[in-house]
Each structure stands twice: as C-alpha cells, then as structure tokens.
Amino acid sequence: TPPPAFEQLTPRERDVLRESALGLSVKEIGTKLSISENTVKTHRKNVLQKLDLHDVVALTHYAVRHGLVSLA
C-alpha cells in the first residue's frame, strides 16, 4: 500500500513519478504524457516537495520501495 504522502499527489504527478523512476528523461516523459517539458519539471518538483525527497535517485528508491514501479 502506498504511504499517506503518495495520496497527496495528483494523478499527473503520479504519472511523472512513475516515469521518472523508470529512468525516462524530461523530454521522454513529456512526449509520452503529451505535456511540455516545463510541465514535467513542475510536476517533478512538486512530487519531490510533497514526498520530502531531494533528487530523482531518491524518488526512484521511493517508488521501488513502495511498489510503485518494478525495475526487474
């Protein structure tokens, strides 16, 4: 079960979290989700802030630890 902080994320922020954790670039995420690179950056910044994380590596660890993505 995702932790309570995850529940604070918007559906689009969750999308950006998952795609970021899978290693996609800002440009790749923007293309995949049909949003601008600036929007991806804004969503990623909001995710990091809401989850009290400091970089994409920590975000990836968070996503794997909580079963939001599988890197296998």
Coordinates of N, CA and C in Angstrom, one line a residue:
T1 N 0.8 -1.2 0.0 CA 0.0 0.0 0.0 C 0.9 1.2 0.0
P2 N 0.6 2.2 -0.9 CA 1.4 3.4 -0.9 C 1.2 4.2 0.4
P3 N 2.3 4.9 0.8 CA 2.2 5.7 2.1 C 1.3 6.9 1.9
P4 N 0.8 7.5 3.0 CA -0.1 8.6 3.0 C 0.4 9.7 2.1
A5 N 1.6 10.1 2.1 CA 2.1 11.2 1.3 C 1.8 11.0 -0.1
F6 N 1.9 9.7 -0.6 CA 1.6 9.4 -2.0 C 0.2 9.8 -2.4
E7 N -0.7 9.7 -1.4 CA -2.1 10.1 -1.7 C -2.3 11.6 -1.9
Q8 N -1.4 12.4 -1.5 CA -1.4 13.8 -1.8 C -1.1 14.2 -3.2
L9 N -0.5 13.3 -4.0 CA -0.1 13.6 -5.3 C -1.3 13.5 -6.3
T10 N -1.3 14.4 -7.3 CA -2.3 14.4 -8.3 C -2.1 13.2 -9.2
P11 N -3.1 12.8 -10.0 CA -2.9 11.7 -10.9 C -1.7 12.0 -11.9
R12 N -1.5 13.2 -12.3 CA -0.5 13.5 -13.3 C 0.9 13.5 -12.6
E13 N 0.9 13.9 -11.3 CA 2.2 13.9 -10.6 C 2.6 12.4 -10.4
R14 N 1.6 11.5 -10.1 CA 1.9 10.1 -10.0 C 2.5 9.5 -11.3
D15 N 1.9 10.0 -12.4 CA 2.4 9.5 -13.7 C 3.9 9.9 -13.9
V16 N 4.2 11.2 -13.6 CA 5.5 11.7 -13.7 C 6.5 11.0 -12.7
L17 N 6.0 10.7 -11.5 CA 6.8 10.0 -10.5 C 7.2 8.6 -11.1
R18 N 6.2 7.9 -11.6 CA 6.5 6.5 -12.2 C 7.4 6.6 -13.3
E19 N 7.2 7.5 -14.3 CA 8.0 7.6 -15.5 C 9.5 8.0 -15.1
S20 N 9.6 8.9 -14.2 CA 10.9 9.4 -13.7 C 11.6 8.2 -13.1
A21 N 10.9 7.5 -12.2 CA 11.5 6.3 -11.5 C 12.0 5.3 -12.5
L22 N 11.4 5.2 -13.7 CA 11.8 4.2 -14.7 C 12.9 4.7 -15.5
G23 N 13.4 5.9 -15.2 CA 14.6 6.4 -15.9 C 14.3 7.3 -17.1
L24 N 13.1 7.6 -17.4 CA 12.8 8.4 -18.6 C 13.3 9.9 -18.4
S25 N 13.8 10.5 -19.4 CA 14.2 11.9 -19.4 C 13.0 12.8 -19.3
V26 N 13.2 14.0 -19.0 CA 12.1 15.0 -19.0 C 11.4 15.1 -20.4
K27 N 12.3 15.1 -21.4 CA 11.7 15.1 -22.8 C 10.9 13.9 -23.1
E28 N 11.4 12.7 -22.7 CA 10.7 11.4 -23.0 C 9.4 11.4 -22.2
I29 N 9.4 11.9 -21.0 CA 8.1 11.9 -20.2 C 7.1 12.8 -20.8
G30 N 7.6 14.0 -21.2 CA 6.7 15.0 -21.9 C 6.1 14.4 -23.1
T31 N 6.9 13.7 -23.9 CA 6.4 13.1 -25.1 C 5.3 12.0 -24.8
K32 N 5.7 11.2 -23.9 CA 4.8 10.0 -23.5 C 3.5 10.5 -23.0
L33 N 3.5 11.6 -22.1 CA 2.3 12.0 -21.5 C 1.6 13.2 -22.2
S34 N 2.2 13.6 -23.3 CA 1.7 14.7 -24.1 C 1.6 16.0 -23.3
I35 N 2.7 16.3 -22.6 CA 2.8 17.6 -21.8 C 4.1 18.2 -22.1
S36 N 4.3 19.5 -21.8 CA 5.6 20.1 -22.1 C 6.6 19.7 -21.1
E37 N 7.9 20.0 -21.5 CA 9.0 19.7 -20.6 C 8.9 20.5 -19.4
N38 N 8.5 21.7 -19.5 CA 8.4 22.6 -18.3 C 7.3 22.1 -17.4
T39 N 6.2 21.5 -17.9 CA 5.2 20.9 -17.1 C 5.7 19.7 -16.3
V40 N 6.5 18.9 -17.0 CA 7.1 17.7 -16.4 C 8.0 18.2 -15.2
K41 N 8.8 19.2 -15.5 CA 9.7 19.7 -14.4 C 8.9 20.2 -13.2
T42 N 7.8 20.9 -13.5 CA 7.0 21.4 -12.4 C 6.4 20.3 -11.6
H43 N 5.8 19.3 -12.3 CA 5.2 18.1 -11.6 C 6.3 17.4 -10.8
R44 N 7.5 17.2 -11.4 CA 8.6 16.5 -10.7 C 9.0 17.3 -9.4
K45 N 9.1 18.6 -9.5 CA 9.4 19.5 -8.4 C 8.4 19.3 -7.3
N46 N 7.1 19.3 -7.7 CA 6.0 19.2 -6.7 C 6.0 17.8 -6.0
V47 N 6.3 16.8 -6.8 CA 6.4 15.4 -6.2 C 7.5 15.4 -5.2
L48 N 8.7 15.9 -5.6 CA 9.8 15.9 -4.6 C 9.5 16.6 -3.4
Q49 N 8.8 17.8 -3.5 CA 8.5 18.6 -2.3 C 7.4 17.8 -1.5
K50 N 6.4 17.3 -2.1 CA 5.3 16.7 -1.3 C 5.8 15.4 -0.6
L51 N 6.8 14.7 -1.2 CA 7.3 13.5 -0.6 C 8.6 13.7 0.2
D52 N 9.0 14.9 0.3 CA 10.2 15.3 1.0 C 11.4 14.5 0.5
L53 N 11.6 14.5 -0.8 CA 12.7 13.9 -1.4 C 13.6 15.0 -2.1
H54 N 14.8 14.7 -2.4 CA 15.7 15.8 -2.8 C 16.3 15.6 -4.2
D55 N 16.1 14.4 -4.8 CA 16.6 14.2 -6.2 C 15.9 13.0 -6.8
V56 N 16.1 12.8 -8.1 CA 15.5 11.7 -8.8 C 15.9 10.4 -8.3
V57 N 17.1 10.3 -7.9 CA 17.6 9.0 -7.3 C 16.8 8.6 -6.1
A58 N 16.5 9.6 -5.2 CA 15.7 9.3 -4.0 C 14.3 9.0 -4.4
L59 N 13.8 9.7 -5.5 CA 12.5 9.4 -6.0 C 12.3 8.0 -6.5
T60 N 13.4 7.5 -7.2 CA 13.4 6.2 -7.7 C 13.4 5.2 -6.6
H61 N 14.2 5.4 -5.6 CA 14.2 4.5 -4.4 C 12.9 4.4 -3.8
Y62 N 12.2 5.6 -3.6 CA 10.9 5.7 -3.0 C 9.9 4.8 -3.8
A63 N 9.9 5.0 -5.1 CA 9.0 4.3 -6.0 C 9.1 2.8 -5.9
V64 N 10.4 2.3 -5.9 CA 10.7 0.9 -5.9 C 10.3 0.4 -4.5
R65 N 10.7 1.1 -3.4 CA 10.5 0.6 -2.1 C 9.0 0.4 -1.8
H66 N 8.2 1.3 -2.4 CA 6.7 1.3 -2.1 C 5.9 0.5 -3.2
G67 N 6.7 -0.2 -4.1 CA 6.0 -1.0 -5.1 C 5.3 -0.2 -6.2
L68 N 5.7 1.0 -6.5 CA 5.0 1.8 -7.5 C 5.6 1.5 -8.9
V69 N 6.8 1.0 -8.9 CA 7.4 0.6 -10.2 C 8.2 -0.7 -9.9
S70 N 8.5 -1.4 -10.9 CA 9.4 -2.6 -10.8 C 10.5 -2.4 -11.8
L71 N 11.7 -2.5 -11.4 CA 12.8 -2.3 -12.3 C 13.3 -3.7 -12.8
A72 N 12.6 -4.7 -12.5 CA 13.1 -6.1 -13.0 C 12.8 -6.3 -14.5

